[in-house]
C-alpha cells in the first residue's frame, strides 16, 4: 500500500499536480476520552468500589455538562450553574479543564498522571482566547461541582447492623467484610431523598415467592451447580467484572451514534448522575431491610456446605445494586436515543469473553439472571432493583437536563 502511495506522488509530481493529502485521523470525542481518563483515575488507580465510583463519575460528568452547555449557549437547563462563557470558547479545553479539576480534587495523590492527561488534551488546541476561555469555563464548572458535593456524607463513618436473627444480614465468607454503609445516607444528586423509591421489601419467609427464590438460587447459583450452563457461568462472571462493563458500553454507544460534544456531555451527565442516585437509593434499601445474603440463607436453612459461584459483596442483599445501576443506565440510553434496539458488545477480562446484545432491554434481562447464576442475589431483589433504577432515571430525566 505504501509503495502505491509513493508511486502516485511521483507520477503526480512529474505532471505538475499536487498529491492529495492523507486524511487526518479523526479526533476522539473529548467527553468520551475523559470518561476513559476518569475510569483510569477512579478505578484502575484509586480502586474505588462499584458502589463508590459512581459519585466520582457523576461529579466529573456533571461539571463537564455545565461547562459545555454554557459554551453552547445554555440550550438545556444547567445542572448546577452556567459559568460565564462565549460561543467561541473551546469545547475541548472546557471538557478537559472540568474533568481534570474535579479529578484532581478527588485524587490529589494522582496529580502527576492527571497533569499529563490534561497537558496532552490541551496540546492540540491552538493557544489564544478560545482556549483560555474554555479552560476558564471548565474550571468554574468544576469548582461549582466540588463545592456542591462538600459535606454530602461520602465516606462517613457509618456501619451496617449485623445480626444472627434469621433473615437478617451478617458478614459472609470468605472475607467476612462490611463496607459501603455510608452510601445509602449520602445526599443524592437529583432525587429529593434516598428513600423516595422504597420497595415492598423481600418476600416473607413463609411465602411461596421466598420458597421459589431460595430454591432457584440454591439450584443455579452454587459453585458446583450442574443445572447452570457454561454460558450462564460465563455471563455471571462477565457481569460481575469490577470494571463495570457499563463504562465500555456507554462509550461504545456514544461513539457509534456519532454524538457531538454537547450531546455526549448531556448523555454522560444524565447516565452517571442517574446511576449515582440509583445506587444511593439502593443502599438506603439495603440498610432499611438488612436482608441476608443467599450464602447465609442456604447454609442456615438447608445446605451448610453450599457456596456461591461468585464472592458475595460485603453488605446486605436487598435490593440488588447491580440491577439498580444497570437499569438506570439502560433506561437512560433507551430514553436518550429514542429506541431500544441499538446493538452493543463489551469484553470482560474477568471472564475472558465478549458478550453481544441486540438491545438495552436484552442486557437488562440478562443481568437480572446473571446475579442469580452467580449466587449473590435472589430474583425478588433483582426485579425490585430494576424498579428502583428505572424510577430514579425517569425522575432525573423529568427534572434535570431539560431543554430550555
Tab-separated table of C-alpha atoms in Angstrom, residues 184-185 191 193-202 278-290 318-319 324 384-385 387-389 391-392:
chain	number	residue	atom	x	y	z
A	184	UNK	CA	-27.358	4.975	51.355
A	185	UNK	CA	-27.137	8.029	53.631
A	191	UNK	CA	-33.753	12.809	43.744
A	193	UNK	CA	-34.410	11.888	49.272
A	194	UNK	CA	-32.802	8.453	49.248
A	195	UNK	CA	-35.959	6.553	50.265
A	196	UNK	CA	-38.143	8.032	47.516
A	197	UNK	CA	-38.363	4.668	45.747
A	198	UNK	CA	-38.714	2.406	48.779
A	199	UNK	CA	-39.750	-1.123	47.743
A	200	UNK	CA	-42.121	-3.541	49.435
A	201	UNK	CA	-39.090	-5.425	50.672
A	202	UNK	CA	-38.056	-9.065	50.425
A	278	UNK	CA	-29.908	4.793	41.837
A	279	UNK	CA	-27.147	3.309	43.969
A	280	UNK	CA	-27.820	5.763	46.798
A	281	UNK	CA	-31.475	4.653	46.750
A	282	UNK	CA	-30.413	1.009	46.541
A	283	UNK	CA	-28.053	1.204	49.508
A	284	UNK	CA	-30.684	3.036	51.505
A	285	UNK	CA	-32.865	-0.018	50.812
A	286	UNK	CA	-30.099	-2.332	51.952
A	287	UNK	CA	-29.822	-0.563	55.289
A	288	UNK	CA	-33.612	-0.430	55.725
A	289	UNK	CA	-34.284	-4.130	55.050
A	290	UNK	CA	-30.913	-5.563	56.224
A	318	UNK	CA	-31.971	-6.377	49.206
A	319	UNK	CA	-32.046	-4.709	46.729
A	324	UNK	CA	-30.351	-0.772	40.224
A	384	UNK	CA	-37.118	-4.696	42.613
A	385	UNK	CA	-33.674	-3.268	41.876
A	387	UNK	CA	-37.807	-0.800	39.551
A	388	UNK	CA	-35.567	1.467	41.614
A	389	UNK	CA	-33.118	2.100	38.775
A	391	UNK	CA	-37.687	5.012	38.670
A	392	UNK	CA	-34.617	7.065	39.538
